[in-house]
mmCIF file of C-alpha atoms in Angstrom:
data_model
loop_
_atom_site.group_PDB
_atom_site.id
_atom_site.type_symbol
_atom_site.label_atom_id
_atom_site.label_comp_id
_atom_site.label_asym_id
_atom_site.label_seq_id
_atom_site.Cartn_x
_atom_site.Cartn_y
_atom_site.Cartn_z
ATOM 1 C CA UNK A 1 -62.507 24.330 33.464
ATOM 2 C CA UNK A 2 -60.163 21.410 32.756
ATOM 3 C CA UNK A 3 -62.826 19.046 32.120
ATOM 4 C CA UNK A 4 -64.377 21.322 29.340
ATOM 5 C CA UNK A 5 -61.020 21.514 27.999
ATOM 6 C CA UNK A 6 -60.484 17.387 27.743
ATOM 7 C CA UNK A 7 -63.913 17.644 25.939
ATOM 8 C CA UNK A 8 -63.780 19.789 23.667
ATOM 9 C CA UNK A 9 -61.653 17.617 21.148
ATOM 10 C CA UNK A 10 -64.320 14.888 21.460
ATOM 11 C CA UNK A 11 -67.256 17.102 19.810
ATOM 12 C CA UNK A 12 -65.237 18.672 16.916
ATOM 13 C CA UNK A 13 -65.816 16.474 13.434
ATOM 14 C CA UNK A 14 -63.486 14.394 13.280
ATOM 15 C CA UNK A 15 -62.022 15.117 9.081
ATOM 16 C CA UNK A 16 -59.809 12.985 6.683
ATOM 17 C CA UNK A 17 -60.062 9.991 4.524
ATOM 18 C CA UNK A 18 -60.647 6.868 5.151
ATOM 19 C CA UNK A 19 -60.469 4.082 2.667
ATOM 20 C CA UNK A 20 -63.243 1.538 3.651
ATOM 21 C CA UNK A 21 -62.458 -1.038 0.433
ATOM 22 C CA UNK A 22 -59.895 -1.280 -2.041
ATOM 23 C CA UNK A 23 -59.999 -4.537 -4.299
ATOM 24 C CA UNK A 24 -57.756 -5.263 -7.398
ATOM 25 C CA UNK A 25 -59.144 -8.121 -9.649
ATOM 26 C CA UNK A 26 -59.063 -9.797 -12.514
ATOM 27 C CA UNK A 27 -61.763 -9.291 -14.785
ATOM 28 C CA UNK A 28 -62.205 -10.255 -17.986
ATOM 29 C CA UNK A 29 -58.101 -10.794 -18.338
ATOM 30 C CA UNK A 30 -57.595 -7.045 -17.550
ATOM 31 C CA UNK A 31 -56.706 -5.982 -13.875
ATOM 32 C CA UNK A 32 -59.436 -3.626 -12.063
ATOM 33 C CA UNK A 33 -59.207 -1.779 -8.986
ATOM 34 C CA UNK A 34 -62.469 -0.510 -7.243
ATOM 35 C CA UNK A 35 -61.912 1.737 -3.779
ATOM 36 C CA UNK A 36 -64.538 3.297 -1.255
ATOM 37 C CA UNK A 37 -63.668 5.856 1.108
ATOM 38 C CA UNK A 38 -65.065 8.013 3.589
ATOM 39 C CA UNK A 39 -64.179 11.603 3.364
ATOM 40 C CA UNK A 40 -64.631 14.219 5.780
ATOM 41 C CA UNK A 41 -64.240 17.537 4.931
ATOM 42 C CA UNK A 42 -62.760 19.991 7.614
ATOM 43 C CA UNK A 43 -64.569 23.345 8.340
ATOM 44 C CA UNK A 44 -61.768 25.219 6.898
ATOM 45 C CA UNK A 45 -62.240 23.181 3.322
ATOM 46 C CA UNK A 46 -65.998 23.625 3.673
ATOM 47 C CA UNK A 47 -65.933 27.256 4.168
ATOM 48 C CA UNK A 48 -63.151 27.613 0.794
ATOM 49 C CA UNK A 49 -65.826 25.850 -0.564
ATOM 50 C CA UNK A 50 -68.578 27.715 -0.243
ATOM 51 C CA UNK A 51 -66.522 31.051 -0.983
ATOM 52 C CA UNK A 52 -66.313 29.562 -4.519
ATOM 53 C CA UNK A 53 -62.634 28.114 -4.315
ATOM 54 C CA UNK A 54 -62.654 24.480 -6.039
ATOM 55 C CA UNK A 55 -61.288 21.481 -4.494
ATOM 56 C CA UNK A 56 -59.823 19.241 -6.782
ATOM 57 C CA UNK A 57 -59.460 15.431 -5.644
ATOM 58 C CA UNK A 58 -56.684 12.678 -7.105
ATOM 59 C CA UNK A 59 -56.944 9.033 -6.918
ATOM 60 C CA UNK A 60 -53.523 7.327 -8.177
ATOM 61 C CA UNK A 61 -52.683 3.716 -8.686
ATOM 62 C CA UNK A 62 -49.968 2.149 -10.570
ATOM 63 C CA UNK A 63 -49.180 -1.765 -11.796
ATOM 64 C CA UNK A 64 -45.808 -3.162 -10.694
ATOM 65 C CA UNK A 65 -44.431 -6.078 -11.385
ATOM 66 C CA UNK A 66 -42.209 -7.938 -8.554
ATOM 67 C CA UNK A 67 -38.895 -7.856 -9.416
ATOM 68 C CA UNK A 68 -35.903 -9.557 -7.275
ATOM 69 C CA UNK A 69 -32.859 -8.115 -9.635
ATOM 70 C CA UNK A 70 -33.884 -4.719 -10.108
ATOM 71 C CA UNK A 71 -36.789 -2.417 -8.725
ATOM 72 C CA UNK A 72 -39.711 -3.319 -9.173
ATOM 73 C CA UNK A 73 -40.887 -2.194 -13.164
ATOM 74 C CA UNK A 74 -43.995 0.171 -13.254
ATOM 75 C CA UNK A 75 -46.349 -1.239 -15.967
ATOM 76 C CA UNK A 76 -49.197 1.140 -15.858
ATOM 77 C CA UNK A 77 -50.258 3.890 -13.501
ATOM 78 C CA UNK A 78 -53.889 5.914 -13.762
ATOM 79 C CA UNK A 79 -54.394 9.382 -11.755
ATOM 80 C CA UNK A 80 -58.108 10.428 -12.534
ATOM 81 C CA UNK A 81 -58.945 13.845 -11.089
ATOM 82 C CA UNK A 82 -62.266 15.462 -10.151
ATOM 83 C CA UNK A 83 -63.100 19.024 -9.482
ATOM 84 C CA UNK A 84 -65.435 20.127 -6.866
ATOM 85 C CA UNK A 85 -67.292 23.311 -7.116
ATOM 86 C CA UNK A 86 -70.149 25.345 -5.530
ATOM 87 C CA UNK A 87 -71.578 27.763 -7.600
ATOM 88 C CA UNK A 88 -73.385 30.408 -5.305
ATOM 89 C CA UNK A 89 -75.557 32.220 -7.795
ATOM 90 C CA UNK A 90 -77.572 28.492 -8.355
ATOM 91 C CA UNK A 91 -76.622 27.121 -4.990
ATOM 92 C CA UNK A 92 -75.436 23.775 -6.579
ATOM 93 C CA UNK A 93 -72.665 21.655 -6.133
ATOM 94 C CA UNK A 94 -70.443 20.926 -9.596
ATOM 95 C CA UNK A 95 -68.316 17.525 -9.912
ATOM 96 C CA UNK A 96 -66.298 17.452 -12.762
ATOM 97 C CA UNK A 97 -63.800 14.483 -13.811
ATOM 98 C CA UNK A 98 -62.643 14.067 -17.739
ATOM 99 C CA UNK A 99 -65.201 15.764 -19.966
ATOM 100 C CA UNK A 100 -68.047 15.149 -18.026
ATOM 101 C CA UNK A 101 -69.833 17.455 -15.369
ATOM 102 C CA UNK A 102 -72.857 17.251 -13.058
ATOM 103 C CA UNK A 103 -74.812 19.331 -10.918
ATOM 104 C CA UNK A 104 -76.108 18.346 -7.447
ATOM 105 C CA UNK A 105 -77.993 19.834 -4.621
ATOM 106 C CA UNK A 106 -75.640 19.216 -1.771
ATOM 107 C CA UNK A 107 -72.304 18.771 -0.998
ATOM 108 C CA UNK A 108 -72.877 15.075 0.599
ATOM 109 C CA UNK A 109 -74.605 14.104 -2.950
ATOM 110 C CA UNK A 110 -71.774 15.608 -4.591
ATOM 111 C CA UNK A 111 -68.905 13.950 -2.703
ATOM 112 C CA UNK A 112 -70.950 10.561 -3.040
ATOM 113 C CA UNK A 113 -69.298 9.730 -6.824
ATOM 114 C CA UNK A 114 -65.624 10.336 -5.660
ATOM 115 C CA UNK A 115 -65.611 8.274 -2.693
ATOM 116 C CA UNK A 116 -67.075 5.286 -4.621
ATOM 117 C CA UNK A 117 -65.030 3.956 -7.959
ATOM 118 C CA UNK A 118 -65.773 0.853 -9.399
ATOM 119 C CA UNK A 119 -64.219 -0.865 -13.194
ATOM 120 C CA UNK A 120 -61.540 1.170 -13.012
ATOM 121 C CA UNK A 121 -59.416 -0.615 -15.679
ATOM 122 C CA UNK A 122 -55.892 -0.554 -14.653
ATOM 123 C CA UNK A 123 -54.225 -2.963 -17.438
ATOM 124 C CA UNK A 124 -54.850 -5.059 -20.175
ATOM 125 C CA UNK A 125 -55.075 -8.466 -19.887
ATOM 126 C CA UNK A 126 -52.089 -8.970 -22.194
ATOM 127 C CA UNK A 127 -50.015 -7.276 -20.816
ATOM 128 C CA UNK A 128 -50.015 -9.947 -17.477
ATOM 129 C CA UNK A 129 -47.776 -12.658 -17.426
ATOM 130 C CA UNK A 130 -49.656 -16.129 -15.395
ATOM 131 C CA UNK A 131 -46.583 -16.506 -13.460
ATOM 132 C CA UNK A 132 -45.760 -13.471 -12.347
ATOM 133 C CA UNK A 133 -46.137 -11.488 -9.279
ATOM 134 C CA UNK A 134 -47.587 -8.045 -9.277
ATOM 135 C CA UNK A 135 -48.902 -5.287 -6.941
ATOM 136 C CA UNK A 136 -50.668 -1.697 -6.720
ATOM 137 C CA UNK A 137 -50.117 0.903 -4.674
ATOM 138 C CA UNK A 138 -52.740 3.243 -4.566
ATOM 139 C CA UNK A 139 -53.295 7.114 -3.090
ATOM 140 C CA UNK A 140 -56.550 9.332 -3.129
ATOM 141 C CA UNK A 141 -55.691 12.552 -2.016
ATOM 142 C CA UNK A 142 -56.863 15.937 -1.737
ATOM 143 C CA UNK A 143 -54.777 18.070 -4.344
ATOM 144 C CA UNK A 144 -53.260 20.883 -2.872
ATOM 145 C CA UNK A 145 -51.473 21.686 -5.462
ATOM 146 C CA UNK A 146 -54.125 22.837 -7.891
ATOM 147 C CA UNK A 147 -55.544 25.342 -5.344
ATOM 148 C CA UNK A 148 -55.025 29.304 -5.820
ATOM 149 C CA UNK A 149 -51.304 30.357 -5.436
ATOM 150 C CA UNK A 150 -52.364 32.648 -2.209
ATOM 151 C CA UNK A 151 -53.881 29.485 -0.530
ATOM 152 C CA UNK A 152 -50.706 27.343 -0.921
ATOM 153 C CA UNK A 153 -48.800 29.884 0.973
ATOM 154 C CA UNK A 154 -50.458 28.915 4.658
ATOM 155 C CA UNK A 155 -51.655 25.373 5.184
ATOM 156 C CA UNK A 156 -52.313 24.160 7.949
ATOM 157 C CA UNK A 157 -53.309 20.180 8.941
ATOM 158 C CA UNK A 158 -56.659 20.840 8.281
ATOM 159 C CA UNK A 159 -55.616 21.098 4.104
ATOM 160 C CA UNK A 160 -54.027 17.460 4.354
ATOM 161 C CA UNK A 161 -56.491 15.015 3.325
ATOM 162 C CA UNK A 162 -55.113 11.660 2.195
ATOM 163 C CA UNK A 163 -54.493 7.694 1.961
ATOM 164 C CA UNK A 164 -52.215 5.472 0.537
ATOM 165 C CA UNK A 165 -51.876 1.995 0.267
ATOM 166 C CA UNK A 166 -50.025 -0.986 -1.584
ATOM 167 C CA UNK A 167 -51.771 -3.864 -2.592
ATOM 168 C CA UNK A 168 -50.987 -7.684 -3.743
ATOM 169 C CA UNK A 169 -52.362 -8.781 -6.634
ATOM 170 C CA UNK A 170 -53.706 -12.395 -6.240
#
């Protein structure tokens, strides 16, 4: 009885993010981040899912520049969102970011574009100083904010999907 106790936290999926790559360059003159993660959904997310409920996901990242007199001063900062939908009547997965939407065929196709960014433009070339020092810190999160009212009430761990890190620029 013990033993299938100890073991039964080794089958359940294991859920959260984890952020595989995150690279800030210069490209061009202008500073670009690209990120890849690995994101797990838990079976309580999955199920909202599937009832209909979207999911919306947030990657942040903002520009500072090193500062030894003063905190540090926040020169640009970027939070695209993406919404993730099933519709049930067409069985299909919906991932929609800006203006643009698109339909896939399962959820593992349609989590595939959000856990991947790359030539995300963070700031212009101008706008960096040769001398200076600067760094990112960066987040992708799942937004629990954005979720129905009733849902915000009672969540648990499994609702708590998230990374951050900061990030010297070179």
């Amino acid at each position: 009885m013990v033993t299938l106790a100890m073991l039964a936290p080794l089958s359940a999926r294991a859920q959260g993010v984890e952020l595989r790559t995150l690279k800030v360059e210069r490209r061009d003159g202008d500073l670009v981040l690209e990120f890849s993660t690995r994101l797990t959904l838990g079976p309580a997310i999955e199920d909202a899912l599937r009832r209909g409920v979207p999911m919306y996901f947030t990657a942040q990242a903002a520009v500072y520049r090193n500062r030894w007199y003063w905190r540090d001063e926040r020169l640009a900062r970027g939070t695209p969102t993406w919404r993730l939908a099933y519709q049930p009547l067409t069985a299909k997965w919906r991932l929609s970011t800006g203006g643009l939407s698109q339909g896939y065929g399962s959820l593992s196709e349609a989590l595939a574009p959000l856990t991947r960014v790359t030539g995300w433009a963070l700031l212009e070339g101008e706008k960096l100083d040769a001398g200076e020092r600067y760094h990112v810190e960066f987040s992708f999160k799942l937004d629990n904010s954005q979720l129905p009212q009733p849902m915000q009430i009672d969540l648990g761990g499994d609702w708590k999907l998230g990374v951050e890190r900061s990030l010297r620029v070179e």
